[in-house]
mmCIF file of C-alpha atoms and ligand atoms in Angstrom:
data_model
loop_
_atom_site.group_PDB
_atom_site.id
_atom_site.type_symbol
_atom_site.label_atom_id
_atom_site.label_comp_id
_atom_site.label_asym_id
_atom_site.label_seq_id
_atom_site.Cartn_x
_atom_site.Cartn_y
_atom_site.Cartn_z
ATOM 1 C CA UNK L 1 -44.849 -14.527 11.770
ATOM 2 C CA UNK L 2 -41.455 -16.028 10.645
ATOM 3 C CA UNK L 3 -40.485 -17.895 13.854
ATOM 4 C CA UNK L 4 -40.250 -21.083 13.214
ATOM 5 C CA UNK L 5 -40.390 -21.489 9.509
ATOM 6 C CA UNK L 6 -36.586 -22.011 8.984
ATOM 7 C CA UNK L 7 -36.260 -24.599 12.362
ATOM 8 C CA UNK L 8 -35.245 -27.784 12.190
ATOM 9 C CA UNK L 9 -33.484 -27.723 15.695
ATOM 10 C CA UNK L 10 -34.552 -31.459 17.261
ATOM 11 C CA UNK L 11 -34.854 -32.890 14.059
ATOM 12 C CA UNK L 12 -32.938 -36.172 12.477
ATOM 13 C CA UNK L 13 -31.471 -35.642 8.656
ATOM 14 C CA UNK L 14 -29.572 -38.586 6.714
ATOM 15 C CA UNK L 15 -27.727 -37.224 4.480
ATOM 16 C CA UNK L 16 -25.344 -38.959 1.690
ATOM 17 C CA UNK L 17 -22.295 -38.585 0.201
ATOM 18 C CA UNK L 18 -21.152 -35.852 3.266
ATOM 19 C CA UNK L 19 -17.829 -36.872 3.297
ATOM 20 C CA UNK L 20 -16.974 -33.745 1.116
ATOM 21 C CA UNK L 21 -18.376 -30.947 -0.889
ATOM 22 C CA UNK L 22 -22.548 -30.263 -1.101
ATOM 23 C CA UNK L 23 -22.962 -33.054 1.305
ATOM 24 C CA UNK L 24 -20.326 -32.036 3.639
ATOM 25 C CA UNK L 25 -21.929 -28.501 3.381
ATOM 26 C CA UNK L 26 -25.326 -29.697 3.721
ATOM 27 C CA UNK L 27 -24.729 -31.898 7.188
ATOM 28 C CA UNK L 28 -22.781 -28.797 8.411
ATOM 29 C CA UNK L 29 -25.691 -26.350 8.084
ATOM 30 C CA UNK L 30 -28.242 -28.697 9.406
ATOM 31 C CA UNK L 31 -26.103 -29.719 12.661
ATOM 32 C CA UNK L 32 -25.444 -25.484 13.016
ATOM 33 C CA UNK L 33 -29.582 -25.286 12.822
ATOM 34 C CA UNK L 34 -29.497 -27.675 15.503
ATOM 35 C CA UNK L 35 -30.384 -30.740 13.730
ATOM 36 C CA UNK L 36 -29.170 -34.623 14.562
ATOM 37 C CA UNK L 37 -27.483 -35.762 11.103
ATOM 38 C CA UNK L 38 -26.090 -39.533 9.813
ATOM 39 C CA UNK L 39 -23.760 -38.715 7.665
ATOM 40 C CA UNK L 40 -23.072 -41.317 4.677
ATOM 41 C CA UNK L 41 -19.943 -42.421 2.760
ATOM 42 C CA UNK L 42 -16.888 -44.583 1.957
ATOM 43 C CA UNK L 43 -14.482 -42.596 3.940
ATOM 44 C CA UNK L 44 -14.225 -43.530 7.250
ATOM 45 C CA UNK L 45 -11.579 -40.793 8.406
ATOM 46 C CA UNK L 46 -13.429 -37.871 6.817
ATOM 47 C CA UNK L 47 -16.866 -38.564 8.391
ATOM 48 C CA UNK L 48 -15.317 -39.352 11.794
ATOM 49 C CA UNK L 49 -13.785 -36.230 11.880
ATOM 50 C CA UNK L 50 -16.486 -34.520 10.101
ATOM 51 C CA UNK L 51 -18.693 -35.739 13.069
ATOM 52 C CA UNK L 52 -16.333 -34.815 15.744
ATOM 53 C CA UNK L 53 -16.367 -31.176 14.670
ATOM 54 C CA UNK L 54 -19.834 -30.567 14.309
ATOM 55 C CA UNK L 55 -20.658 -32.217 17.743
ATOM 56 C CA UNK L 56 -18.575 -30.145 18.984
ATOM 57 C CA UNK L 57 -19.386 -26.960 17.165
ATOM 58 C CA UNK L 58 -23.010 -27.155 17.606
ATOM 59 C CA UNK L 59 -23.676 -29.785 20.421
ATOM 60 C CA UNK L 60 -25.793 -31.988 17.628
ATOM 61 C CA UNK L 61 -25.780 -36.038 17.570
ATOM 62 C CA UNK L 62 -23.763 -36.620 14.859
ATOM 63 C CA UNK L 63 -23.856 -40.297 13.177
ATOM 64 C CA UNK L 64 -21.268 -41.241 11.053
ATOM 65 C CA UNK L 65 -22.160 -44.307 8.730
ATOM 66 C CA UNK L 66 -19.389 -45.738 6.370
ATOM 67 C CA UNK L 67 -20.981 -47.369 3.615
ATOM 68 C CA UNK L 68 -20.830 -47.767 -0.194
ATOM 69 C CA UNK L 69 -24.200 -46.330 -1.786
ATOM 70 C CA UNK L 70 -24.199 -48.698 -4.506
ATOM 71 C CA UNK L 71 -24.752 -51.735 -1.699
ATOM 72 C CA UNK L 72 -28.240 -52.164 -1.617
ATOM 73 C CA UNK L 73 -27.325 -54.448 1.714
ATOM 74 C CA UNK L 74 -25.382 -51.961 3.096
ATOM 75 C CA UNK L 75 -27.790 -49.267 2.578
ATOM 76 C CA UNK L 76 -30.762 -51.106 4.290
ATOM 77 C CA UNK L 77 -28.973 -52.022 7.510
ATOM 78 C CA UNK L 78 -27.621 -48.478 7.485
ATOM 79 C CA UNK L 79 -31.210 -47.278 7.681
ATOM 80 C CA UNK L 80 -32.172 -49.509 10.380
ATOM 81 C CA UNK L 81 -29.196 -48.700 12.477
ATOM 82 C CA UNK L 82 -29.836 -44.849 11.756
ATOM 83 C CA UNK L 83 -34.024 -45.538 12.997
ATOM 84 C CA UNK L 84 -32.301 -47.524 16.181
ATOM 85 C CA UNK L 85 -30.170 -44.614 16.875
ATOM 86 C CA UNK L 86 -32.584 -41.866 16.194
ATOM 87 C CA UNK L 87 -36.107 -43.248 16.775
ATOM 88 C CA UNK L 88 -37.165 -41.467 13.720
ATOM 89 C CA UNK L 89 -35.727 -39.604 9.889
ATOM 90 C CA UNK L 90 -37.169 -36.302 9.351
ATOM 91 C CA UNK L 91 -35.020 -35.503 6.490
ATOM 92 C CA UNK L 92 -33.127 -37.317 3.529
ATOM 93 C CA UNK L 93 -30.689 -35.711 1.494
ATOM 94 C CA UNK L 94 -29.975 -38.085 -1.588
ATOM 95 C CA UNK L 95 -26.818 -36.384 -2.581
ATOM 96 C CA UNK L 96 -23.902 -38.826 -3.403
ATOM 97 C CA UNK L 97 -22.645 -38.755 -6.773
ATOM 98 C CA UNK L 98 -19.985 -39.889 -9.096
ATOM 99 C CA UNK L 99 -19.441 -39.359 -12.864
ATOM 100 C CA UNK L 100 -17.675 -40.899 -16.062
ATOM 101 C CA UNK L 101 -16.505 -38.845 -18.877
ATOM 102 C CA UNK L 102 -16.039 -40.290 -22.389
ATOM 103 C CA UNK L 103 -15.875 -38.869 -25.729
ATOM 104 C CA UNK L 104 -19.173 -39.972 -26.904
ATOM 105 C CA UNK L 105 -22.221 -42.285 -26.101
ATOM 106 C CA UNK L 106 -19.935 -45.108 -28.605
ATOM 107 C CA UNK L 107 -17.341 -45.244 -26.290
ATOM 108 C CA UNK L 108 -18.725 -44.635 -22.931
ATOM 109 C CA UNK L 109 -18.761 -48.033 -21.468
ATOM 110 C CA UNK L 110 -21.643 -50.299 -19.957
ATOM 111 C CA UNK L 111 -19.157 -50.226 -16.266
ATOM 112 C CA UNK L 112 -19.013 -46.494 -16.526
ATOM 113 C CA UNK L 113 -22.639 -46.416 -17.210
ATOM 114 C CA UNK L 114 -23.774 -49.024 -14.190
ATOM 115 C CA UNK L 115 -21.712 -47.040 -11.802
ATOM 116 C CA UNK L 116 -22.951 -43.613 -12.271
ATOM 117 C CA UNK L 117 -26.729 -45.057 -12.402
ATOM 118 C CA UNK L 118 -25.469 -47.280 -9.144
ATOM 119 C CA UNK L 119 -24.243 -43.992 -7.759
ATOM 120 C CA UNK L 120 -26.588 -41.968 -8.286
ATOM 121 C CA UNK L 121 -29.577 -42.751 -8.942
ATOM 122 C CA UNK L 122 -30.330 -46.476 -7.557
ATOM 123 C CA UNK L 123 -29.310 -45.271 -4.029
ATOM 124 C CA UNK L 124 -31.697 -42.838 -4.254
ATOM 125 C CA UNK L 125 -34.451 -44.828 -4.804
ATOM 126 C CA UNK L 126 -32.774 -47.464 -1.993
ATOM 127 C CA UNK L 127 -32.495 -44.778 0.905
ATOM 128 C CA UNK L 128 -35.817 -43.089 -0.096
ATOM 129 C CA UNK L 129 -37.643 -46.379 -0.184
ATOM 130 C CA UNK L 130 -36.356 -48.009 3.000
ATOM 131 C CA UNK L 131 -36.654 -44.043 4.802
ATOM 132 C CA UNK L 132 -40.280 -43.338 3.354
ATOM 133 C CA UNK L 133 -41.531 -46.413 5.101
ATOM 134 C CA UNK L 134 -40.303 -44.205 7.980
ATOM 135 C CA UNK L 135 -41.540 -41.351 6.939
ATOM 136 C CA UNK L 136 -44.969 -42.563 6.256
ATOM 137 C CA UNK L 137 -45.118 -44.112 9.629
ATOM 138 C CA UNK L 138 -44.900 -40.565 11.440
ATOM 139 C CA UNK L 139 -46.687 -38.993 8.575
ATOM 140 C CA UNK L 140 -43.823 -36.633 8.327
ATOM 141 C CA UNK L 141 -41.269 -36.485 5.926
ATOM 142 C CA UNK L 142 -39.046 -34.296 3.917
ATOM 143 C CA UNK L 143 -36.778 -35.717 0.810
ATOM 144 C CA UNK L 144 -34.543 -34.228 -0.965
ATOM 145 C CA UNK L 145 -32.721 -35.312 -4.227
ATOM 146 C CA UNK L 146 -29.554 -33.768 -5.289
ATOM 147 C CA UNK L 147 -29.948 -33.501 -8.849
ATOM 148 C CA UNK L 148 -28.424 -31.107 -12.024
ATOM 149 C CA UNK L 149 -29.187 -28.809 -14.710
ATOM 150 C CA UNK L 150 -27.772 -31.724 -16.457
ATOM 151 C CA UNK L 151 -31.044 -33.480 -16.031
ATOM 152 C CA UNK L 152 -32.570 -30.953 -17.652
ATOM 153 C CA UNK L 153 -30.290 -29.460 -20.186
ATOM 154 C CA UNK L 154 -27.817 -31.640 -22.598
ATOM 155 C CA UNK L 155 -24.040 -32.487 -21.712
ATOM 156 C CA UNK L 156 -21.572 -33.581 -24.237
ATOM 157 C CA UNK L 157 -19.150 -36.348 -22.716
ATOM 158 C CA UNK L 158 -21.343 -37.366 -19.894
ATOM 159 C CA UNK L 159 -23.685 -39.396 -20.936
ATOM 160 C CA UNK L 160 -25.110 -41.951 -17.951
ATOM 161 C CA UNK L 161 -24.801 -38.795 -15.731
ATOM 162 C CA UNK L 162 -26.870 -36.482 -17.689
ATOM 163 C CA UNK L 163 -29.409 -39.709 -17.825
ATOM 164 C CA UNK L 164 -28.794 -40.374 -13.829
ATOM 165 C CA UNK L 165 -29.975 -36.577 -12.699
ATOM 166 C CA UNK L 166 -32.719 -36.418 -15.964
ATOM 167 C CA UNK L 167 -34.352 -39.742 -13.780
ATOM 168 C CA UNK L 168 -33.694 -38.265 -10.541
ATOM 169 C CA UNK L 169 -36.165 -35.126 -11.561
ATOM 170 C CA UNK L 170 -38.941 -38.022 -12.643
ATOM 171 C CA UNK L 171 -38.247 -39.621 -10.174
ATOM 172 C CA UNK L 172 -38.790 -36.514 -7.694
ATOM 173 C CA UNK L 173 -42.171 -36.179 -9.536
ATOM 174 C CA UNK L 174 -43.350 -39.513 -8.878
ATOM 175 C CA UNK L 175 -42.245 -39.587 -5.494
ATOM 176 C CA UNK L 176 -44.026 -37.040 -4.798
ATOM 177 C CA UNK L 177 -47.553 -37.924 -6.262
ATOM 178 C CA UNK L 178 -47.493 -40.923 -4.330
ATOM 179 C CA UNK L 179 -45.943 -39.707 -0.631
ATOM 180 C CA UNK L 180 -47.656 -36.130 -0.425
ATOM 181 C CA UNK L 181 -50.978 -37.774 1.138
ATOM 182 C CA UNK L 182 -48.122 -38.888 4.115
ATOM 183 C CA UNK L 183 -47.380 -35.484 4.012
ATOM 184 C CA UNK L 184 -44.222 -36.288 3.036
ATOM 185 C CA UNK L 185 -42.205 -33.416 0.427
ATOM 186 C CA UNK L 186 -40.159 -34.752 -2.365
ATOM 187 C CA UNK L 187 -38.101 -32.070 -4.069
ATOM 188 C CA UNK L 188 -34.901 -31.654 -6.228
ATOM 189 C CA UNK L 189 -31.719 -29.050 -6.011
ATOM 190 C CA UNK L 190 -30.788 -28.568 -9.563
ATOM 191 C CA UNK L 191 -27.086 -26.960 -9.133
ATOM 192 C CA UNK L 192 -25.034 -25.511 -11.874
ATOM 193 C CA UNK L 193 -21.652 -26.167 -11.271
ATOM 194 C CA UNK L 194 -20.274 -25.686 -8.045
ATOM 195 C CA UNK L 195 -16.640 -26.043 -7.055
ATOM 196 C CA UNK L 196 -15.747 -29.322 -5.389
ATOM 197 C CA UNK L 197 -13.393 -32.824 -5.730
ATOM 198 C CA UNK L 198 -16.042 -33.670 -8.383
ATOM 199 C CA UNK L 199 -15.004 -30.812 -10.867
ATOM 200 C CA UNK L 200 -12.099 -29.229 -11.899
ATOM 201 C CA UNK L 201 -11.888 -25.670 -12.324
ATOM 202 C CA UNK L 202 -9.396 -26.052 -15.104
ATOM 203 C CA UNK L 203 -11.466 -27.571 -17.653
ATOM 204 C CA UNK L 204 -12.899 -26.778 -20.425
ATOM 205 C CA UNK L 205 -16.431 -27.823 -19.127
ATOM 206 C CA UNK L 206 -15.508 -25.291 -16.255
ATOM 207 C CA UNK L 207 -14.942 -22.576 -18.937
ATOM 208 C CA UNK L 208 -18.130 -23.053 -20.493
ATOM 209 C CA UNK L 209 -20.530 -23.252 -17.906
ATOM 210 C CA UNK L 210 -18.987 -20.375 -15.800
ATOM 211 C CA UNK L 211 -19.446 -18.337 -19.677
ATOM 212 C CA UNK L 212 -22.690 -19.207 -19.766
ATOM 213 C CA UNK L 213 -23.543 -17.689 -15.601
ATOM 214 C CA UNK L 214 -25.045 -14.336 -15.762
ATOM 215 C CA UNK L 215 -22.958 -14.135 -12.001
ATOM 216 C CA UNK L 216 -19.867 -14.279 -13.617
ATOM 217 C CA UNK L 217 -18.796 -16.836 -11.477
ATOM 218 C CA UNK L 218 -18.580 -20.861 -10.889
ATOM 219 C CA UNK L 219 -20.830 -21.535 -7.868
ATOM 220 C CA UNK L 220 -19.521 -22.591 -4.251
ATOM 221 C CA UNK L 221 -21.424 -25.279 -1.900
ATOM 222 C CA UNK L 222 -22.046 -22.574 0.162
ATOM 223 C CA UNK L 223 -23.991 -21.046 -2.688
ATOM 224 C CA UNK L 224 -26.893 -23.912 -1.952
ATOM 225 C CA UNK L 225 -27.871 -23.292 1.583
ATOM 226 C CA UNK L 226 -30.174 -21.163 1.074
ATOM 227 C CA UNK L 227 -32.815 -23.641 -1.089
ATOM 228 C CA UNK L 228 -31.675 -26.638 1.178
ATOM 229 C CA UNK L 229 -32.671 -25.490 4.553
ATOM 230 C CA UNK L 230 -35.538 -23.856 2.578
ATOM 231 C CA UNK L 231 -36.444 -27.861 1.756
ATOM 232 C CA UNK L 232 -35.286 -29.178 5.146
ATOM 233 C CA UNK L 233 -37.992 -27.124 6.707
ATOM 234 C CA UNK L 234 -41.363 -26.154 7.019
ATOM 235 C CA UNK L 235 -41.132 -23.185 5.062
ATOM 236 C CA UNK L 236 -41.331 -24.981 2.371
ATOM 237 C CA UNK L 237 -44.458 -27.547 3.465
ATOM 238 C CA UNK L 238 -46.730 -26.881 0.693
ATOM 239 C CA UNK L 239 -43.683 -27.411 -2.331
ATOM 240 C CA UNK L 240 -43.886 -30.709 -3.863
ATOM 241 C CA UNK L 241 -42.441 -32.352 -6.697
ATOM 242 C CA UNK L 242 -40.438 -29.331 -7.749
ATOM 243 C CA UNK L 243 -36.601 -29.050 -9.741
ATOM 244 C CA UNK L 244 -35.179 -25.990 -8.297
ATOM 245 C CA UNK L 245 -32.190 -24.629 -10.097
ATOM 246 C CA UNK L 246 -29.262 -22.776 -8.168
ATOM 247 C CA UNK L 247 -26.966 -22.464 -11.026
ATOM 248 C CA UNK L 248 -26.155 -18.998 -11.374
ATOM 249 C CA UNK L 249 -28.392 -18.092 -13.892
ATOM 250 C CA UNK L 250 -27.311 -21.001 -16.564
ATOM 251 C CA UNK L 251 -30.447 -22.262 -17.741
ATOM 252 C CA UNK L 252 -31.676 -18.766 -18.806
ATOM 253 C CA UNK L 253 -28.796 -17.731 -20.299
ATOM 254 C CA UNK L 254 -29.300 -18.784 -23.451
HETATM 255 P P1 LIG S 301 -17.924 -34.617 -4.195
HETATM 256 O O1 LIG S 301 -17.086 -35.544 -5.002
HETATM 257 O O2 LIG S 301 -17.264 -33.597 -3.346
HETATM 258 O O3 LIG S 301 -18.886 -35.460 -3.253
HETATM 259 C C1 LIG S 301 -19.441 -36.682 -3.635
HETATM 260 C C2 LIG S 301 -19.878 -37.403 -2.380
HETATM 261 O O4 LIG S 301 -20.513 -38.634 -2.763
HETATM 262 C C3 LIG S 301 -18.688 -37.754 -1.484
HETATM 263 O O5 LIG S 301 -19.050 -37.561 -0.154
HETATM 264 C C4 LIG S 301 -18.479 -39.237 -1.760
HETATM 265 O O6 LIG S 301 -17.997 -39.860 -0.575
HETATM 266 C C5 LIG S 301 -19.904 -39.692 -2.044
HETATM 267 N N1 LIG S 301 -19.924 -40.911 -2.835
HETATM 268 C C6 LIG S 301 -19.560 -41.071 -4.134
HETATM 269 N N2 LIG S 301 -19.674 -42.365 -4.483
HETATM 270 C C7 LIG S 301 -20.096 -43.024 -3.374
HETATM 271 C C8 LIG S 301 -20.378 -44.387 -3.081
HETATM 272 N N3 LIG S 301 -20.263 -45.352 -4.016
HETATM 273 N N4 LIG S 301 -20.782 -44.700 -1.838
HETATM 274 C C9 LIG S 301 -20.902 -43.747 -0.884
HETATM 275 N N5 LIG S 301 -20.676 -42.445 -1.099
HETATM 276 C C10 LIG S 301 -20.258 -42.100 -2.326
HETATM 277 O O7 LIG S 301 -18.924 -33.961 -5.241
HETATM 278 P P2 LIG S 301 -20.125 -32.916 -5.095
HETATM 279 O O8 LIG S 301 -20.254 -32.424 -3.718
HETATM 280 O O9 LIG S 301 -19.950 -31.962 -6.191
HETATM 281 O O10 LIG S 301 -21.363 -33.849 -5.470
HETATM 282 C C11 LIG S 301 -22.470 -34.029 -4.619
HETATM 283 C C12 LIG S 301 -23.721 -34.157 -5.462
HETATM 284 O O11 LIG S 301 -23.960 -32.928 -6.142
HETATM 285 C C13 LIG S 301 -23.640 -35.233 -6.538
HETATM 286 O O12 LIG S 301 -24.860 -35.927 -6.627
HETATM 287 C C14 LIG S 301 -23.410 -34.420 -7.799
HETATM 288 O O13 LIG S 301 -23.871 -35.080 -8.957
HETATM 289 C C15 LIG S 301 -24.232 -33.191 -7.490
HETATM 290 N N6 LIG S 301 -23.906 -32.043 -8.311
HETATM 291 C C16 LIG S 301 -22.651 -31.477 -8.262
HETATM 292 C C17 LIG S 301 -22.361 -30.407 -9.078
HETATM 293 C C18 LIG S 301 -21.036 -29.754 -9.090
HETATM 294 O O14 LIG S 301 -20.801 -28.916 -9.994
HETATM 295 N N7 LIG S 301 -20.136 -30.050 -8.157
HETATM 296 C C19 LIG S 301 -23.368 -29.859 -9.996
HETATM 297 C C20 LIG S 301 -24.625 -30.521 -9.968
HETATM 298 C C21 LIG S 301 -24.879 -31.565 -9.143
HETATM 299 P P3 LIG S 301 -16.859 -41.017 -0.524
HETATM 300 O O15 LIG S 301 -15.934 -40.824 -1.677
HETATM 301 O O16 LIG S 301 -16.227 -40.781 0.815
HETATM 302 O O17 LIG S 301 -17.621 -42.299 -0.564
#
């Protein structure tokens, strides 16, 4: 009854922002389920060697793409070389991210505000349109947006991000209405915080989320397999336009 409803050995993923942390995690667990990944980001050295190990951990094609997410340009060849390479995208993981911290909304500046929407949020709606014209194609497609409980709770000192993630959930919604006849899935990981180069756990925003866990502890990339090979796959063919959150127990602590 359960075999086959976690596989997505044979399949092709694109997934950004895995030159570290959830994306890093994310392209590892798909290439160990025996799925081809293109792996997206700026740093050259970490993907190629992030691609060497996993082909040779798991015997999976492995496609390293080095390209800035907030290059629309970029971003469209990228696709096109991935659908050359692959002959198809099963998956997308919209996952890179950045963010910009400021003291309040009167001094967080219009740069910092373009770059985290750039970041996260207008590649996301780059790499799913160019890959849903893909998708709708083979009338198969699974999307998934890395989003936060910042999109649906309030942040102090982040302001664009907070607004970046709260679009990415409406965005998830909308996607969805319009794709699911292509039987395409468009879904959203909501983490808490999780421990990567994006977060620090010194800080006082560390302090008061991990407070505010009912696990008693920050959460590790590790912590979000689980829901993303739950989205990856079939298992999860008849979820759409959903926000999961894997934050510990945040949101309903309060
Ligand atoms: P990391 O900083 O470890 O990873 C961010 C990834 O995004 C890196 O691979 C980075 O690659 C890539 N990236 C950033 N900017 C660009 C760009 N302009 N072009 C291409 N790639 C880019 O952070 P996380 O793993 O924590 O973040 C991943 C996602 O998870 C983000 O969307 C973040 O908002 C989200 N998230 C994280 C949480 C956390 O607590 N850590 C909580 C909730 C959500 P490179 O620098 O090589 O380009």
């Amino acid at each position: 009854m359960i075999d086959g409803l976690f596989d997505i050995r044979g399949k092709c993923a694109v997934i950004s922002g895995a030159s570290s942390g959830i994306g890093k995690e994310i392209a590892s667990l798909f290439a160990a389920c025996g799925c081809n990944v293109a792996i997206l980001a700026r740093r050259k050295e970490r993907l190629n060697a992030l691609a060497d190990q996993l082909t040779r951990d798991y015997s999976v094609d492995i496609m390293p793409v080095v390209c800035d997410v907030t290059d629309e340009e970029a971003l469209v060849t990228a696709v096109n070389e991935i659908v050359s390479h692959f002959g198809r995208i099963d998956i997308l993981v919209n996952n890179a991210g950045t963010t910009a911290k400021s003291e309040d909304i009167s001094t967080h500046t219009r740069q910092q505000w373009d770059n985290v929407m750039g970041t996260n949020l207008t590649s996301a709606y780059i790499l799913s349109r160019e890959c849903a014209r893909v998708m709708k194609d083979q009338r198969y497609g699974k999307i998934i947006n890395i989003s936060s409980i910042t999109g649906i709770m309030g942040l102090k000192n982040q302001v664009s991000y907070a607004a970046s993630k709260g679009a990415l959930n409406s965005m998830t919604k909308a996607m969805a209405v319009e794709l699911g006849p292509y039987n395409i899935t468009v879904n959203a990981i909501a983490p808490g915080y999780i421990y990567t180069e994006l977060t620090n756990p010194q800080s006082a925003g560390c302090r008061y989320f991990n407070s505010r866990t009912v696990m008693g502890r920050i959460g590790l990339p590790e912590d979000l397999r689980g829901v993303a090979l739950l989205l990856a796959s079939d298992a999860s063919r008849y979820m759409t336009g959903t926000v999961i959150p894997v934050d510990g127990g945040i949101l309903a602590n309060i």
